[in-house]
């Protein structure tokens, strides 16, 4: 693969702050993942998720 066609990693860091209302992070990540699956060049991207980050 040339430099321009290397797989790019999309890193998603997520956390629900304490003492706040619950966020719908799982739904948002699912929508991002589904969008990537529908993309024309989906093989060029990898979605990596890290939850409850500090």
PDB file of N, CA and C in Angstrom:
ATOM      1  N   UNK A   1       0.832  -1.185   0.000  1.00  0.00           N
ATOM      2  CA  UNK A   1       0.000   0.000   0.000  1.00  0.00           C
ATOM      3  C   UNK A   1       0.870   1.239   0.000  1.00  0.00           C
ATOM      4  N   UNK A   2       0.459   2.231  -0.729  1.00  0.00           N
ATOM      5  CA  UNK A   2       1.196   3.487  -0.720  1.00  0.00           C
ATOM      6  C   UNK A   2       0.848   4.263   0.538  1.00  0.00           C
ATOM      7  N   UNK A   3       1.590   5.327   0.786  1.00  0.00           N
ATOM      8  CA  UNK A   3       1.373   6.139   1.987  1.00  0.00           C
ATOM      9  C   UNK A   3      -0.058   6.660   2.078  1.00  0.00           C
ATOM     10  N   UNK A   4      -0.680   6.992   0.956  1.00  0.00           N
ATOM     11  CA  UNK A   4      -2.028   7.555   0.959  1.00  0.00           C
ATOM     12  C   UNK A   4      -3.120   6.509   1.156  1.00  0.00           C
ATOM     13  N   UNK A   5      -2.811   5.242   0.977  1.00  0.00           N
ATOM     14  CA  UNK A   5      -3.846   4.217   1.100  1.00  0.00           C
ATOM     15  C   UNK A   5      -3.686   3.364   2.353  1.00  0.00           C
ATOM     16  N   UNK A   6      -2.815   3.796   3.274  1.00  0.00           N
ATOM     17  CA  UNK A   6      -2.675   3.053   4.525  1.00  0.00           C
ATOM     18  C   UNK A   6      -3.957   3.155   5.332  1.00  0.00           C
ATOM     19  N   UNK A   7      -4.244   2.119   6.100  1.00  0.00           N
ATOM     20  CA  UNK A   7      -5.428   2.122   6.950  1.00  0.00           C
ATOM     21  C   UNK A   7      -5.253   3.173   8.041  1.00  0.00           C
ATOM     22  N   UNK A   8      -6.252   4.010   8.196  1.00  0.00           N
ATOM     23  CA  UNK A   8      -6.231   5.052   9.212  1.00  0.00           C
ATOM     24  C   UNK A   8      -7.119   4.614  10.373  1.00  0.00           C
ATOM     25  N   UNK A   9      -6.626   4.796  11.577  1.00  0.00           N
ATOM     26  CA  UNK A   9      -7.377   4.430  12.769  1.00  0.00           C
ATOM     27  C   UNK A   9      -8.114   5.651  13.292  1.00  0.00           C
ATOM     28  N   UNK A  10      -9.392   5.472  13.529  1.00  0.00           N
ATOM     29  CA  UNK A  10     -10.204   6.504  14.154  1.00  0.00           C
ATOM     30  C   UNK A  10     -10.364   6.083  15.610  1.00  0.00           C
ATOM     31  N   UNK A  11      -9.796   6.868  16.514  1.00  0.00           N
ATOM     32  CA  UNK A  11      -9.848   6.545  17.931  1.00  0.00           C
ATOM     33  C   UNK A  11     -10.950   7.360  18.584  1.00  0.00           C
ATOM     34  N   UNK A  12     -11.901   6.666  19.187  1.00  0.00           N
ATOM     35  CA  UNK A  12     -13.001   7.318  19.869  1.00  0.00           C
ATOM     36  C   UNK A  12     -12.847   7.075  21.369  1.00  0.00           C
ATOM     37  N   UNK A  13     -12.671   8.161  22.117  1.00  0.00           N
ATOM     38  CA  UNK A  13     -12.551   8.088  23.568  1.00  0.00           C
ATOM     39  C   UNK A  13     -13.844   8.601  24.165  1.00  0.00           C
ATOM     40  N   UNK A  14     -14.429   7.844  25.085  1.00  0.00           N
ATOM     41  CA  UNK A  14     -15.738   8.230  25.614  1.00  0.00           C
ATOM     42  C   UNK A  14     -15.813   8.004  27.117  1.00  0.00           C
ATOM     43  N   UNK A  15     -16.569   8.879  27.758  1.00  0.00           N
ATOM     44  CA  UNK A  15     -16.835   8.733  29.191  1.00  0.00           C
ATOM     45  C   UNK A  15     -18.047   9.572  29.540  1.00  0.00           C
ATOM     46  N   UNK A  16     -18.803   9.126  30.519  1.00  0.00           N
ATOM     47  CA  UNK A  16     -19.907   9.897  31.077  1.00  0.00           C
ATOM     48  C   UNK A  16     -19.391  10.586  32.335  1.00  0.00           C
ATOM     49  N   UNK A  17     -19.344  11.923  32.345  1.00  0.00           N
ATOM     50  CA  UNK A  17     -18.863  12.619  33.544  1.00  0.00           C
ATOM     51  C   UNK A  17     -19.775  12.325  34.743  1.00  0.00           C
ATOM     52  N   UNK A  18     -19.198  12.286  35.903  1.00  0.00           N
ATOM     53  CA  UNK A  18     -19.974  12.052  37.121  1.00  0.00           C
ATOM     54  C   UNK A  18     -20.923  13.215  37.359  1.00  0.00           C
ATOM     55  N   UNK A  19     -22.003  12.913  38.035  1.00  0.00           N
ATOM     56  CA  UNK A  19     -22.990  13.924  38.429  1.00  0.00           C
ATOM     57  C   UNK A  19     -23.608  14.664  37.238  1.00  0.00           C
ATOM     58  N   UNK A  20     -23.721  13.988  36.113  1.00  0.00           N
ATOM     59  CA  UNK A  20     -24.385  14.563  34.939  1.00  0.00           C
ATOM     60  C   UNK A  20     -25.390  13.548  34.415  1.00  0.00           C
ATOM     61  N   UNK A  21     -26.292  14.018  33.569  1.00  0.00           N
ATOM     62  CA  UNK A  21     -27.251  13.081  32.988  1.00  0.00           C
ATOM     63  C   UNK A  21     -26.526  12.115  32.056  1.00  0.00           C
ATOM     64  N   UNK A  22     -27.096  10.939  31.914  1.00  0.00           N
ATOM     65  CA  UNK A  22     -26.490   9.877  31.103  1.00  0.00           C
ATOM     66  C   UNK A  22     -26.446  10.280  29.633  1.00  0.00           C
ATOM     67  N   UNK A  23     -25.290  10.167  29.018  1.00  0.00           N
ATOM     68  CA  UNK A  23     -25.131  10.447  27.588  1.00  0.00           C
ATOM     69  C   UNK A  23     -25.425   9.179  26.795  1.00  0.00           C
ATOM     70  N   UNK A  24     -25.780   9.331  25.542  1.00  0.00           N
ATOM     71  CA  UNK A  24     -26.062   8.174  24.670  1.00  0.00           C
ATOM     72  C   UNK A  24     -24.843   7.860  23.802  1.00  0.00           C
ATOM     73  N   UNK A  25     -23.731   7.659  24.450  1.00  0.00           N
ATOM     74  CA  UNK A  25     -22.479   7.451  23.733  1.00  0.00           C
ATOM     75  C   UNK A  25     -22.501   6.181  22.896  1.00  0.00           C
ATOM     76  N   UNK A  26     -23.103   5.121  23.419  1.00  0.00           N
ATOM     77  CA  UNK A  26     -23.144   3.868  22.672  1.00  0.00           C
ATOM     78  C   UNK A  26     -23.909   4.022  21.360  1.00  0.00           C
ATOM     79  N   UNK A  27     -24.991   4.798  21.386  1.00  0.00           N
ATOM     80  CA  UNK A  27     -25.765   5.026  20.162  1.00  0.00           C
ATOM     81  C   UNK A  27     -24.961   5.836  19.144  1.00  0.00           C
ATOM     82  N   UNK A  28     -24.238   6.833  19.615  1.00  0.00           N
ATOM     83  CA  UNK A  28     -23.437   7.648  18.703  1.00  0.00           C
ATOM     84  C   UNK A  28     -22.327   6.836  18.058  1.00  0.00           C
ATOM     85  N   UNK A  29     -21.670   5.998  18.846  1.00  0.00           N
ATOM     86  CA  UNK A  29     -20.607   5.152  18.296  1.00  0.00           C
ATOM     87  C   UNK A  29     -21.177   4.172  17.282  1.00  0.00           C
ATOM     88  N   UNK A  30     -22.340   3.623  17.579  1.00  0.00           N
ATOM     89  CA  UNK A  30     -22.981   2.692  16.640  1.00  0.00           C
ATOM     90  C   UNK A  30     -23.285   3.385  15.317  1.00  0.00           C
ATOM     91  N   UNK A  31     -23.757   4.632  15.366  1.00  0.00           N
ATOM     92  CA  UNK A  31     -24.037   5.378  14.138  1.00  0.00           C
ATOM     93  C   UNK A  31     -22.766   5.655  13.340  1.00  0.00           C
ATOM     94  N   UNK A  32     -21.693   5.996  14.036  1.00  0.00           N
ATOM     95  CA  UNK A  32     -20.406   6.221  13.351  1.00  0.00           C
ATOM     96  C   UNK A  32     -19.945   4.934  12.689  1.00  0.00           C
ATOM     97  N   UNK A  33     -20.025   3.820  13.409  1.00  0.00           N
ATOM     98  CA  UNK A  33     -19.601   2.523  12.874  1.00  0.00           C
ATOM     99  C   UNK A  33     -20.437   2.130  11.664  1.00  0.00           C
ATOM    100  N   UNK A  34     -21.750   2.314  11.739  1.00  0.00           N
ATOM    101  CA  UNK A  34     -22.612   1.980  10.607  1.00  0.00           C
ATOM    102  C   UNK A  34     -22.309   2.870   9.399  1.00  0.00           C
ATOM    103  N   UNK A  35     -22.033   4.143   9.649  1.00  0.00           N
ATOM    104  CA  UNK A  35     -21.664   5.039   8.550  1.00  0.00           C
ATOM    105  C   UNK A  35     -20.385   4.593   7.869  1.00  0.00           C
ATOM    106  N   UNK A  36     -19.407   4.167   8.648  1.00  0.00           N
ATOM    107  CA  UNK A  36     -18.161   3.664   8.063  1.00  0.00           C
ATOM    108  C   UNK A  36     -18.406   2.396   7.259  1.00  0.00           C
ATOM    109  N   UNK A  37     -19.278   1.537   7.743  1.00  0.00           N
ATOM    110  CA  UNK A  37     -19.580   0.291   7.017  1.00  0.00           C
ATOM    111  C   UNK A  37     -20.231   0.568   5.663  1.00  0.00           C
ATOM    112  N   UNK A  38     -20.980   1.672   5.558  1.00  0.00           N
ATOM    113  CA  UNK A  38     -21.637   2.027   4.301  1.00  0.00           C
ATOM    114  C   UNK A  38     -20.719   2.808   3.354  1.00  0.00           C
ATOM    115  N   UNK A  39     -19.599   3.295   3.863  1.00  0.00           N
ATOM    116  CA  UNK A  39     -18.702   4.148   3.076  1.00  0.00           C
ATOM    117  C   UNK A  39     -18.065   3.370   1.923  1.00  0.00           C
ATOM    118  N   UNK A  40     -17.774   4.094   0.849  1.00  0.00           N
ATOM    119  CA  UNK A  40     -17.152   3.478  -0.326  1.00  0.00           C
ATOM    120  C   UNK A  40     -15.773   2.904  -0.026  1.00  0.00           C
ATOM    121  N   UNK A  41     -14.976   3.597   0.760  1.00  0.00           N
ATOM    122  CA  UNK A  41     -13.608   3.150   1.036  1.00  0.00           C
ATOM    123  C   UNK A  41     -13.462   2.723   2.486  1.00  0.00           C
ATOM    124  N   UNK A  42     -14.439   1.966   2.971  1.00  0.00           N
ATOM    125  CA  UNK A  42     -14.457   1.560   4.365  1.00  0.00           C
ATOM    126  C   UNK A  42     -13.245   0.737   4.775  1.00  0.00           C
ATOM    127  N   UNK A  43     -12.617   0.062   3.832  1.00  0.00           N
ATOM    128  CA  UNK A  43     -11.455  -0.765   4.161  1.00  0.00           C
ATOM    129  C   UNK A  43     -10.242   0.081   4.539  1.00  0.00           C
ATOM    130  N   UNK A  44     -10.315   1.395   4.307  1.00  0.00           N
ATOM    131  CA  UNK A  44      -9.205   2.282   4.645  1.00  0.00           C
ATOM    132  C   UNK A  44      -9.280   2.815   6.071  1.00  0.00           C
ATOM    133  N   UNK A  45     -10.336   2.438   6.814  1.00  0.00           N
ATOM    134  CA  UNK A  45     -10.524   2.955   8.161  1.00  0.00           C
ATOM    135  C   UNK A  45     -10.787   1.841   9.161  1.00  0.00           C
ATOM    136  N   UNK A  46     -10.291   2.051  10.355  1.00  0.00           N
ATOM    137  CA  UNK A  46     -10.512   1.121  11.468  1.00  0.00           C
ATOM    138  C   UNK A  46     -10.989   1.967  12.643  1.00  0.00           C
ATOM    139  N   UNK A  47     -12.115   1.596  13.215  1.00  0.00           N
ATOM    140  CA  UNK A  47     -12.663   2.319  14.364  1.00  0.00           C
ATOM    141  C   UNK A  47     -12.244   1.604  15.636  1.00  0.00           C
ATOM    142  N   UNK A  48     -11.543   2.327  16.498  1.00  0.00           N
ATOM    143  CA  UNK A  48     -11.118   1.772  17.774  1.00  0.00           C
ATOM    144  C   UNK A  48     -11.779   2.578  18.882  1.00  0.00           C
ATOM    145  N   UNK A  49     -12.302   1.880  19.885  1.00  0.00           N
ATOM    146  CA  UNK A  49     -13.060   2.534  20.954  1.00  0.00           C
ATOM    147  C   UNK A  49     -12.425   2.267  22.306  1.00  0.00           C
ATOM    148  N   UNK A  50     -12.384   3.297  23.118  1.00  0.00           N
ATOM    149  CA  UNK A  50     -11.937   3.173  24.508  1.00  0.00           C
ATOM    150  C   UNK A  50     -12.991   3.849  25.366  1.00  0.00           C
ATOM    151  N   UNK A  51     -13.526   3.113  26.326  1.00  0.00           N
ATOM    152  CA  UNK A  51     -14.631   3.592  27.148  1.00  0.00           C
ATOM    153  C   UNK A  51     -14.156   3.899  28.556  1.00  0.00           C
ATOM    154  N   UNK A  52     -14.922   4.754  29.226  1.00  0.00           N
ATOM    155  CA  UNK A  52     -14.677   5.136  30.622  1.00  0.00           C
ATOM    156  C   UNK A  52     -13.261   5.671  30.797  1.00  0.00           C
ATOM    157  N   UNK A  53     -12.860   6.543  29.883  1.00  0.00           N
ATOM    158  CA  UNK A  53     -11.507   7.101  29.953  1.00  0.00           C
ATOM    159  C   UNK A  53     -11.441   8.182  31.022  1.00  0.00           C
ATOM    160  N   UNK A  54     -10.253   8.416  31.512  1.00  0.00           N
ATOM    161  CA  UNK A  54     -10.014   9.471  32.501  1.00  0.00           C
ATOM    162  C   UNK A  54      -8.981  10.424  31.976  1.00  0.00           C
TER     163      UNK A  54
END
